[in-house]
PDB file of C-alpha atoms in Angstrom:
ATOM      1  CA  UNK U   1       9.834  -7.294   9.502  1.00  0.00           C
ATOM      2  CA  UNK U   2       6.373  -8.421  10.461  1.00  0.00           C
ATOM      3  CA  UNK U   3       5.232 -12.063   9.904  1.00  0.00           C
ATOM      4  CA  UNK U   4       2.063 -13.675   8.688  1.00  0.00           C
ATOM      5  CA  UNK U   5      -0.567 -14.717  11.030  1.00  0.00           C
ATOM      6  CA  UNK U   6       0.042 -11.782  13.177  1.00  0.00           C
ATOM      7  CA  UNK U   7      -1.843  -9.013  14.095  1.00  0.00           C
ATOM      8  CA  UNK U   8      -1.596  -5.970  11.721  1.00  0.00           C
ATOM      9  CA  UNK U   9      -0.269  -2.986  13.510  1.00  0.00           C
ATOM     10  CA  UNK U  10      -2.851  -0.293  14.400  1.00  0.00           C
ATOM     11  CA  UNK U  11      -2.497   3.357  12.307  1.00  0.00           C
ATOM     12  CA  UNK U  12      -4.081   6.442  12.365  1.00  0.00           C
ATOM     13  CA  UNK U  13      -2.721   8.723   9.206  1.00  0.00           C
ATOM     14  CA  UNK U  14      -4.198  11.275   6.821  1.00  0.00           C
ATOM     15  CA  UNK U  15      -5.564  10.743   3.289  1.00  0.00           C
ATOM     16  CA  UNK U  16      -4.829  12.542   0.470  1.00  0.00           C
ATOM     17  CA  UNK U  17      -8.054  14.547   1.489  1.00  0.00           C
ATOM     18  CA  UNK U  18      -7.006  15.570   4.834  1.00  0.00           C
ATOM     19  CA  UNK U  19      -9.279  13.207   6.440  1.00  0.00           C
ATOM     20  CA  UNK U  20      -8.012  10.735   9.437  1.00  0.00           C
ATOM     21  CA  UNK U  21      -7.902   7.047   8.613  1.00  0.00           C
ATOM     22  CA  UNK U  22      -7.175   4.360  11.051  1.00  0.00           C
ATOM     23  CA  UNK U  23      -6.912   0.466  10.411  1.00  0.00           C
ATOM     24  CA  UNK U  24     -10.498  -0.084  13.064  1.00  0.00           C
ATOM     25  CA  UNK U  25     -12.030   2.213  10.219  1.00  0.00           C
ATOM     26  CA  UNK U  26     -12.187  -1.408   8.295  1.00  0.00           C
ATOM     27  CA  UNK U  27     -13.132  -3.865  10.485  1.00  0.00           C
ATOM     28  CA  UNK U  28     -15.467  -6.446   8.904  1.00  0.00           C
ATOM     29  CA  UNK U  29     -13.458  -5.897   5.539  1.00  0.00           C
ATOM     30  CA  UNK U  30     -10.309  -7.255   3.899  1.00  0.00           C
ATOM     31  CA  UNK U  31      -7.135  -4.492   3.184  1.00  0.00           C
ATOM     32  CA  UNK U  32      -4.821  -4.379   0.612  1.00  0.00           C
ATOM     33  CA  UNK U  33      -2.430  -2.106   2.229  1.00  0.00           C
ATOM     34  CA  UNK U  34       0.708  -1.140  -0.345  1.00  0.00           C
ATOM     35  CA  UNK U  35       4.163   0.961   0.888  1.00  0.00           C
ATOM     36  CA  UNK U  36       5.653   2.435  -2.138  1.00  0.00           C
ATOM     37  CA  UNK U  37       8.546   4.981  -2.216  1.00  0.00           C
ATOM     38  CA  UNK U  38       7.394   8.014  -3.810  1.00  0.00           C
ATOM     39  CA  UNK U  39       4.236   9.516  -5.503  1.00  0.00           C
ATOM     40  CA  UNK U  40       4.472  10.025  -9.372  1.00  0.00           C
ATOM     41  CA  UNK U  41       7.723   8.059 -10.140  1.00  0.00           C
ATOM     42  CA  UNK U  42       7.998   5.785 -13.155  1.00  0.00           C
ATOM     43  CA  UNK U  43       7.567   2.775 -10.852  1.00  0.00           C
ATOM     44  CA  UNK U  44       4.864   3.878  -8.204  1.00  0.00           C
ATOM     45  CA  UNK U  45       2.679   5.460 -11.145  1.00  0.00           C
ATOM     46  CA  UNK U  46       2.585   1.823 -12.703  1.00  0.00           C
ATOM     47  CA  UNK U  47       1.604  -0.004  -9.467  1.00  0.00           C
ATOM     48  CA  UNK U  48      -1.306   2.948  -8.421  1.00  0.00           C
ATOM     49  CA  UNK U  49      -2.850   2.796 -12.051  1.00  0.00           C
ATOM     50  CA  UNK U  50      -2.695  -0.954 -12.181  1.00  0.00           C
ATOM     51  CA  UNK U  51      -4.561  -0.752  -8.709  1.00  0.00           C
ATOM     52  CA  UNK U  52      -6.810   1.986 -10.268  1.00  0.00           C
ATOM     53  CA  UNK U  53      -7.485  -0.245 -13.227  1.00  0.00           C
ATOM     54  CA  UNK U  54      -8.918  -2.905 -11.346  1.00  0.00           C
ATOM     55  CA  UNK U  55     -10.513  -1.311  -8.427  1.00  0.00           C
ATOM     56  CA  UNK U  56     -13.692  -3.071  -9.889  1.00  0.00           C
ATOM     57  CA  UNK U  57     -12.005  -6.344  -9.104  1.00  0.00           C
ATOM     58  CA  UNK U  58     -11.373  -5.170  -5.243  1.00  0.00           C
ATOM     59  CA  UNK U  59     -14.905  -4.057  -4.609  1.00  0.00           C
ATOM     60  CA  UNK U  60     -16.079  -7.222  -5.982  1.00  0.00           C
ATOM     61  CA  UNK U  61     -14.210  -8.891  -3.489  1.00  0.00           C
ATOM     62  CA  UNK U  62     -14.755  -6.377  -0.900  1.00  0.00           C
ATOM     63  CA  UNK U  63     -11.207  -5.439  -0.582  1.00  0.00           C
ATOM     64  CA  UNK U  64     -10.181  -1.830   0.661  1.00  0.00           C
ATOM     65  CA  UNK U  65      -7.368  -0.689  -1.085  1.00  0.00           C
ATOM     66  CA  UNK U  66      -4.697   1.789   0.892  1.00  0.00           C
ATOM     67  CA  UNK U  67      -1.329   3.046  -0.145  1.00  0.00           C
ATOM     68  CA  UNK U  68       1.104   4.414   1.962  1.00  0.00           C
ATOM     69  CA  UNK U  69       4.405   6.409   1.493  1.00  0.00           C
ATOM     70  CA  UNK U  70       5.945   9.157   3.294  1.00  0.00           C
ATOM     71  CA  UNK U  71       5.065  12.173   1.017  1.00  0.00           C
ATOM     72  CA  UNK U  72       2.644  15.009   2.236  1.00  0.00           C
ATOM     73  CA  UNK U  73      -0.653  15.326   1.324  1.00  0.00           C
ATOM     74  CA  UNK U  74      -0.097  17.969  -1.283  1.00  0.00           C
ATOM     75  CA  UNK U  75       1.659  15.200  -3.106  1.00  0.00           C
ATOM     76  CA  UNK U  76      -0.815  12.847  -2.805  1.00  0.00           C
ATOM     77  CA  UNK U  77      -3.285  15.368  -4.045  1.00  0.00           C
ATOM     78  CA  UNK U  78      -1.472  15.838  -7.082  1.00  0.00           C
ATOM     79  CA  UNK U  79      -0.426  12.051  -7.553  1.00  0.00           C
ATOM     80  CA  UNK U  80      -4.562  11.439  -7.367  1.00  0.00           C
ATOM     81  CA  UNK U  81      -5.446  14.161  -9.482  1.00  0.00           C
ATOM     82  CA  UNK U  82      -3.103  13.615 -12.261  1.00  0.00           C
ATOM     83  CA  UNK U  83      -3.921   9.821 -12.819  1.00  0.00           C
ATOM     84  CA  UNK U  84      -7.749   9.795 -11.405  1.00  0.00           C
ATOM     85  CA  UNK U  85      -6.904   7.464  -9.071  1.00  0.00           C
ATOM     86  CA  UNK U  86      -9.580   5.617  -7.174  1.00  0.00           C
ATOM     87  CA  UNK U  87      -8.496   4.850  -3.958  1.00  0.00           C
ATOM     88  CA  UNK U  88      -6.965   5.654  -0.226  1.00  0.00           C
ATOM     89  CA  UNK U  89      -3.447   7.017  -0.051  1.00  0.00           C
ATOM     90  CA  UNK U  90      -2.189   7.690   3.384  1.00  0.00           C
ATOM     91  CA  UNK U  91       0.484  10.196   4.069  1.00  0.00           C
ATOM     92  CA  UNK U  92       3.281   9.414   6.790  1.00  0.00           C
ATOM     93  CA  UNK U  93       6.024  12.109   6.384  1.00  0.00           C
ATOM     94  CA  UNK U  94       7.251  11.156  10.054  1.00  0.00           C
ATOM     95  CA  UNK U  95       7.928   7.156   8.683  1.00  0.00           C
ATOM     96  CA  UNK U  96       5.797   6.362  12.231  1.00  0.00           C
ATOM     97  CA  UNK U  97       3.837   3.492  10.478  1.00  0.00           C
ATOM     98  CA  UNK U  98       6.291   2.977   7.784  1.00  0.00           C
ATOM     99  CA  UNK U  99       8.555   1.590  10.235  1.00  0.00           C
ATOM    100  CA  UNK U 100       5.995  -0.276  12.528  1.00  0.00           C
ATOM    101  CA  UNK U 101       5.726  -2.161   9.280  1.00  0.00           C
ATOM    102  CA  UNK U 102       9.346  -2.837   8.765  1.00  0.00           C
ATOM    103  CA  UNK U 103       9.405  -1.616   5.430  1.00  0.00           C
ATOM    104  CA  UNK U 104      11.800   1.495   6.109  1.00  0.00           C
ATOM    105  CA  UNK U 105      15.161  -0.277   5.252  1.00  0.00           C
ATOM    106  CA  UNK U 106      18.537   0.866   3.875  1.00  0.00           C
ATOM    107  CA  UNK U 107      18.465   1.030  -0.038  1.00  0.00           C
ATOM    108  CA  UNK U 108      21.350   1.429  -2.465  1.00  0.00           C
ATOM    109  CA  UNK U 109      21.406   3.775  -5.644  1.00  0.00           C
ATOM    110  CA  UNK U 110      24.047   3.994  -7.978  1.00  0.00           C
ATOM    111  CA  UNK U 111      26.566   2.947  -5.212  1.00  0.00           C
ATOM    112  CA  UNK U 112      25.272   5.447  -2.838  1.00  0.00           C
ATOM    113  CA  UNK U 113      23.265   3.757   0.480  1.00  0.00           C
ATOM    114  CA  UNK U 114      20.589   5.495   1.879  1.00  0.00           C
ATOM    115  CA  UNK U 115      17.296   4.804   4.242  1.00  0.00           C
ATOM    116  CA  UNK U 116      13.930   4.477   2.021  1.00  0.00           C
ATOM    117  CA  UNK U 117      10.355   2.855   1.532  1.00  0.00           C
ATOM    118  CA  UNK U 118      10.632  -0.592   0.645  1.00  0.00           C
ATOM    119  CA  UNK U 119       8.246  -1.560  -2.265  1.00  0.00           C
ATOM    120  CA  UNK U 120       6.005  -3.830   0.038  1.00  0.00           C
ATOM    121  CA  UNK U 121       1.984  -5.241   0.153  1.00  0.00           C
ATOM    122  CA  UNK U 122       0.441  -6.543   2.931  1.00  0.00           C
ATOM    123  CA  UNK U 123      -3.262  -8.361   2.889  1.00  0.00           C
ATOM    124  CA  UNK U 124      -5.005  -7.993   6.014  1.00  0.00           C
ATOM    125  CA  UNK U 125      -7.883  -9.794   6.624  1.00  0.00           C
ATOM    126  CA  UNK U 126     -11.517  -8.828   8.517  1.00  0.00           C
ATOM    127  CA  UNK U 127      -9.994  -9.693  11.980  1.00  0.00           C
ATOM    128  CA  UNK U 128      -6.854  -7.398  11.363  1.00  0.00           C
ATOM    129  CA  UNK U 129      -4.450 -10.306  10.897  1.00  0.00           C
ATOM    130  CA  UNK U 130      -1.514  -9.833   8.238  1.00  0.00           C
ATOM    131  CA  UNK U 131      -2.464 -13.221   5.962  1.00  0.00           C
ATOM    132  CA  UNK U 132       0.043 -12.672   3.249  1.00  0.00           C
ATOM    133  CA  UNK U 133       2.867 -10.407   2.713  1.00  0.00           C
ATOM    134  CA  UNK U 134       4.724  -9.730  -0.476  1.00  0.00           C
ATOM    135  CA  UNK U 135       7.988  -8.532  -0.396  1.00  0.00           C
ATOM    136  CA  UNK U 136      10.227  -6.749  -2.993  1.00  0.00           C
ATOM    137  CA  UNK U 137       7.149  -5.850  -5.038  1.00  0.00           C
ATOM    138  CA  UNK U 138       7.137  -5.685  -9.229  1.00  0.00           C
ATOM    139  CA  UNK U 139       5.122  -2.892  -9.455  1.00  0.00           C
ATOM    140  CA  UNK U 140       4.082  -4.426 -13.209  1.00  0.00           C
ATOM    141  CA  UNK U 141       2.022  -7.992 -11.481  1.00  0.00           C
ATOM    142  CA  UNK U 142       1.812  -6.751  -7.660  1.00  0.00           C
ATOM    143  CA  UNK U 143      -1.814  -6.242  -8.614  1.00  0.00           C
ATOM    144  CA  UNK U 144      -2.383  -9.686 -10.340  1.00  0.00           C
ATOM    145  CA  UNK U 145      -0.205 -11.570  -7.682  1.00  0.00           C
ATOM    146  CA  UNK U 146      -2.602  -9.912  -4.831  1.00  0.00           C
ATOM    147  CA  UNK U 147      -5.556 -10.812  -6.463  1.00  0.00           C
ATOM    148  CA  UNK U 148      -4.605 -13.866  -7.314  1.00  0.00           C
ATOM    149  CA  UNK U 149      -3.913 -14.338  -3.547  1.00  0.00           C
ATOM    150  CA  UNK U 150      -7.716 -13.340  -2.472  1.00  0.00           C
ATOM    151  CA  UNK U 151      -9.011 -15.588  -5.151  1.00  0.00           C
ATOM    152  CA  UNK U 152      -7.189 -18.624  -3.398  1.00  0.00           C
ATOM    153  CA  UNK U 153      -8.328 -17.240   0.094  1.00  0.00           C
ATOM    154  CA  UNK U 154     -11.968 -17.617  -0.710  1.00  0.00           C
TER     155      UNK U 154
END
């Protein structure tokens, strides 16, 4: 797992529209980079819709919200369309970036062990430094915790 006050790993992935997006595209802007397990599942939908509903708050703070999962572009397109999501979703089907950020972890569900994305949110400053990491994120209150932290940074 990455640590706070370290340089965020660079990435190059495709967004829900098929456009190439990299961390370097967002110099001079804070980023909320959140990793989530799967499109259109209850927790992931709650989290995504919370970011959608608070988008004005992020715009006011000059913060770009980016979600990453291993879902493919078609899945991201459906998810974005179904819930009218207004931020970037990046597809990492081979988990390259997910692994760089240390959020590909062993999980257990109903007694079965498997590898999956640990719901984690990173706040990256304008210089590309990770200033905060929220682990084991609760999808219901992630956005409020992120906004509270951003306000403390001011």
